[in-house]
mmCIF file of C-alpha atoms in Angstrom:
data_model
loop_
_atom_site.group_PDB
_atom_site.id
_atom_site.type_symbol
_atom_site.label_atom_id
_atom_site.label_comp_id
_atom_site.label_asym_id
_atom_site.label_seq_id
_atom_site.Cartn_x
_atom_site.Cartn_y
_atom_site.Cartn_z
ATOM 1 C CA UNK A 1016 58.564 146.612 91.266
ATOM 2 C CA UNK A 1017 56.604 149.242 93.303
ATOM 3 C CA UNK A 1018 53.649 150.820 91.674
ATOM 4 C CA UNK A 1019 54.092 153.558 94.577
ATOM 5 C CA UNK A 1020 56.547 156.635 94.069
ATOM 6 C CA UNK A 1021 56.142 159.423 97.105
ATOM 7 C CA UNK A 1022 54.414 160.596 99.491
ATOM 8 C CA UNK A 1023 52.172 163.385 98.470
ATOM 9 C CA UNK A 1024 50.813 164.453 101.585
ATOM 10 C CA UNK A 1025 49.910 163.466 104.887
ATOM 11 C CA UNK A 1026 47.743 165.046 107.734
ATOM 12 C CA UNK A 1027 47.720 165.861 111.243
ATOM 13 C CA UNK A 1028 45.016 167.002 113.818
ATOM 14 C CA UNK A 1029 45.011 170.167 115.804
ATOM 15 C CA UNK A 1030 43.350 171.794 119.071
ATOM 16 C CA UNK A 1031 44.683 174.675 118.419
ATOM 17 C CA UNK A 1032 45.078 175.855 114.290
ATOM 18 C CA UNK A 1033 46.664 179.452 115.090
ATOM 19 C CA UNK A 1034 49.354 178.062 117.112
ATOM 20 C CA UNK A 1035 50.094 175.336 115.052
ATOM 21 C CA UNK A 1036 49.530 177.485 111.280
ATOM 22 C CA UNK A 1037 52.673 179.225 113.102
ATOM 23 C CA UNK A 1038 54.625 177.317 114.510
ATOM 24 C CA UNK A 1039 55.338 175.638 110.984
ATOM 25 C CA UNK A 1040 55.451 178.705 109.715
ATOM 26 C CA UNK A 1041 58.473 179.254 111.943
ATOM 27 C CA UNK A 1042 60.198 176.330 110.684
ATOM 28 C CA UNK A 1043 59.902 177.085 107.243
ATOM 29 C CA UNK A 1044 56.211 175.786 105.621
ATOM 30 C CA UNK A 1045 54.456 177.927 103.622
ATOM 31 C CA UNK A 1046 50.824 178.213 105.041
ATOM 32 C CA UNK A 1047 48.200 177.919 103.041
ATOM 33 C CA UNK A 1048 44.073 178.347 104.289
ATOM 34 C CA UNK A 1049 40.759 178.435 102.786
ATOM 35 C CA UNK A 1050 37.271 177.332 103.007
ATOM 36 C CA UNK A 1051 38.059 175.852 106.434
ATOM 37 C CA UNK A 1052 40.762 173.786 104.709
ATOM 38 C CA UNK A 1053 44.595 174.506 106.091
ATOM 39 C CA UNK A 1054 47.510 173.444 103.881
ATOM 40 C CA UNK A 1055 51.228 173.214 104.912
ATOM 41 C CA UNK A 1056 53.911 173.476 101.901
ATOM 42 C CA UNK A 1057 57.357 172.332 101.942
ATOM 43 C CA UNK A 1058 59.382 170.921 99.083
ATOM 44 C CA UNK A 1059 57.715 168.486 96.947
ATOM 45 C CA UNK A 1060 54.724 167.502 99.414
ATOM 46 C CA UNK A 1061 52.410 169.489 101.982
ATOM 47 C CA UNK A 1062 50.591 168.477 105.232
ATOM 48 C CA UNK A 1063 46.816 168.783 105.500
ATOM 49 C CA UNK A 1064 45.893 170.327 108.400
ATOM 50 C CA UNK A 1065 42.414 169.397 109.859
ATOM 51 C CA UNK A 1066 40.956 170.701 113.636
ATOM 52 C CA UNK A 1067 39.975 168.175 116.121
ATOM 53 C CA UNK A 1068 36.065 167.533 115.718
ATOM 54 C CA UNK A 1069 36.205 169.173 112.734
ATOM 55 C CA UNK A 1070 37.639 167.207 110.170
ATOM 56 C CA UNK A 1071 37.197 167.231 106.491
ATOM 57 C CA UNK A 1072 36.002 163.546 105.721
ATOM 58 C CA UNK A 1073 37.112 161.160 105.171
ATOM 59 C CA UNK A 1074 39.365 160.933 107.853
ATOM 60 C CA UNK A 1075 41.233 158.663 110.058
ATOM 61 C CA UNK A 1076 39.538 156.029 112.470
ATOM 62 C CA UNK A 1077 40.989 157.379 115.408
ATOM 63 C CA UNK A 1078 41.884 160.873 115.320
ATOM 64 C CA UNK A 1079 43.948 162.159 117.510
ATOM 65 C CA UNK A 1080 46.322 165.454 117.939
ATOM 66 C CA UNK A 1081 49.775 164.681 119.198
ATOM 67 C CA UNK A 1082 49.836 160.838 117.072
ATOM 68 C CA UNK A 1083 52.463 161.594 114.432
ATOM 69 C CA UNK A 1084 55.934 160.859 114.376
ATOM 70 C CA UNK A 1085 56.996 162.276 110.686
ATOM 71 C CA UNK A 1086 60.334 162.970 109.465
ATOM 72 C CA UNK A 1087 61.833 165.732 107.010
ATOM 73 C CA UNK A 1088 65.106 165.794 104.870
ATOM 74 C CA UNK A 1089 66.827 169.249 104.992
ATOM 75 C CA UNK A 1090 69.467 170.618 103.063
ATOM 76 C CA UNK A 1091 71.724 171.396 106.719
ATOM 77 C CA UNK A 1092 71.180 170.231 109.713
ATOM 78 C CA UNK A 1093 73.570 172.639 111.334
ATOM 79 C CA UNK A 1094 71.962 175.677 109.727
ATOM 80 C CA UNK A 1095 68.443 174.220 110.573
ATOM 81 C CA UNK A 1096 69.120 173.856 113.910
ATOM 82 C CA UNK A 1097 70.400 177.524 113.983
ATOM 83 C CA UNK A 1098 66.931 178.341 112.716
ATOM 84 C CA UNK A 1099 65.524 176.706 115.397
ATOM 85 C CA UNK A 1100 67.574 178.646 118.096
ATOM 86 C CA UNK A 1101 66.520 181.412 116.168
ATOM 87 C CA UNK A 1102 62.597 180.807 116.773
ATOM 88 C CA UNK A 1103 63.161 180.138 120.341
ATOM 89 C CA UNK A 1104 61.735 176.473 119.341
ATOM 90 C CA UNK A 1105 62.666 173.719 121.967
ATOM 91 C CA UNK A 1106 65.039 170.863 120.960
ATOM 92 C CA UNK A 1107 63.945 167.797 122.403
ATOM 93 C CA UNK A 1108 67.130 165.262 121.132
ATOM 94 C CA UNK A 1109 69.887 166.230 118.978
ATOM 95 C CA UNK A 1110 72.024 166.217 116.815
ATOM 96 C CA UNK A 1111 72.477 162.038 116.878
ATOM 97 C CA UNK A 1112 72.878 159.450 114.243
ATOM 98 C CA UNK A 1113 69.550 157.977 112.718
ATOM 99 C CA UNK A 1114 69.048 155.606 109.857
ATOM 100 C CA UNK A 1115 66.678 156.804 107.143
ATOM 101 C CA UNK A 1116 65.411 155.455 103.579
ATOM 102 C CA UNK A 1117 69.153 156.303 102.018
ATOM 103 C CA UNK A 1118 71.651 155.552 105.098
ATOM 104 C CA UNK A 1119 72.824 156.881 107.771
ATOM 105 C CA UNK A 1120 71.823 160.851 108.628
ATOM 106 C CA UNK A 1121 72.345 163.496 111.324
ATOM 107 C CA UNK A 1122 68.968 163.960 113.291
ATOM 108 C CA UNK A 1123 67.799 166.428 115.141
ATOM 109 C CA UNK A 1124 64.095 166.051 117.111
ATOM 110 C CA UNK A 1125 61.638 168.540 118.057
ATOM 111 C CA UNK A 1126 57.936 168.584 118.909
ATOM 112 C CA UNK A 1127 54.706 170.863 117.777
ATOM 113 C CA UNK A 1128 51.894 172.272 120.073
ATOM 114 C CA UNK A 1129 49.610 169.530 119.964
ATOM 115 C CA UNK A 1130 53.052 167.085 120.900
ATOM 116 C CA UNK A 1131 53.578 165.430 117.174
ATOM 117 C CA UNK A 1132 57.519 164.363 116.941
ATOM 118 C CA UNK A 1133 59.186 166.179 114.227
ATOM 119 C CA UNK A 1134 62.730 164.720 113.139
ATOM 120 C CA UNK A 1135 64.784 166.756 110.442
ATOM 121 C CA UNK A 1136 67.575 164.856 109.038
ATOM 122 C CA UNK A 1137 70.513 165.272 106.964
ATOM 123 C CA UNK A 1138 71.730 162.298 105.043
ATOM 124 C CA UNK A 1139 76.179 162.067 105.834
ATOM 125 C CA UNK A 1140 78.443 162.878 102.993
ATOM 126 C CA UNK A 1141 80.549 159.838 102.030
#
């Protein structure tokens, strides 16, 4: 038995906070800033956002923007990748099979401006 349930949050580095506020903004995160502190909303968890040589300790050993490979469930995979047509935001793989925590799921791959890989999935219908 697992005393762990979720991830809450995790958090990536930037060079470049504008850019990157919006380009999740684009795919859907709800930005949140304040007191130097920049907060990315989505669902049931949020990303941190802190800016390279500035970050709000403690923080990781070896920071570094463009480190993170994270991946998102959404609800369609064909409409999100519509969306990302839409934004004129680069597809970098996609749409191919990938195995997540639940089974098998349509992926589609993308990166951000500092380079992080960003997979959105959609689990397959049985």
């Amino acid at each position: 038995m697992s005393l762990i349930k979720k991830i809450d949050h995790l958090v990536i580095t930037t060079s470049h906070i504008k850019e990157c506020l919006e380009f999740y903004q684009k795919l859907g995160f709800e930005v949140k800033d304040g007191l130097g502190r920049y907060e990315l909303f989505a669902g049931d968890f949020k990303i941190n956002v802190h800016i390279k040589d500035r970050e709000l300790e403690p923080y990781a050993k070896h920071v570094q923007p463009g480190s993170a490979d994270l991946c998102f469930e959404v609800d369609d995979i064909i409409s999100f990748e519509q969306l990302l047509n839409q934004q004129c935001i680069q597809i970098e793989l996609g749409i191919v099979d990938r195995y997540g925590v639940k089974g098998i799921m349509d992926s589609i791959y993308i990166r951000d401006i500092d380079g992080n890989l960003l997979e959105f999935s959609q689990y397959k219908k049985d």
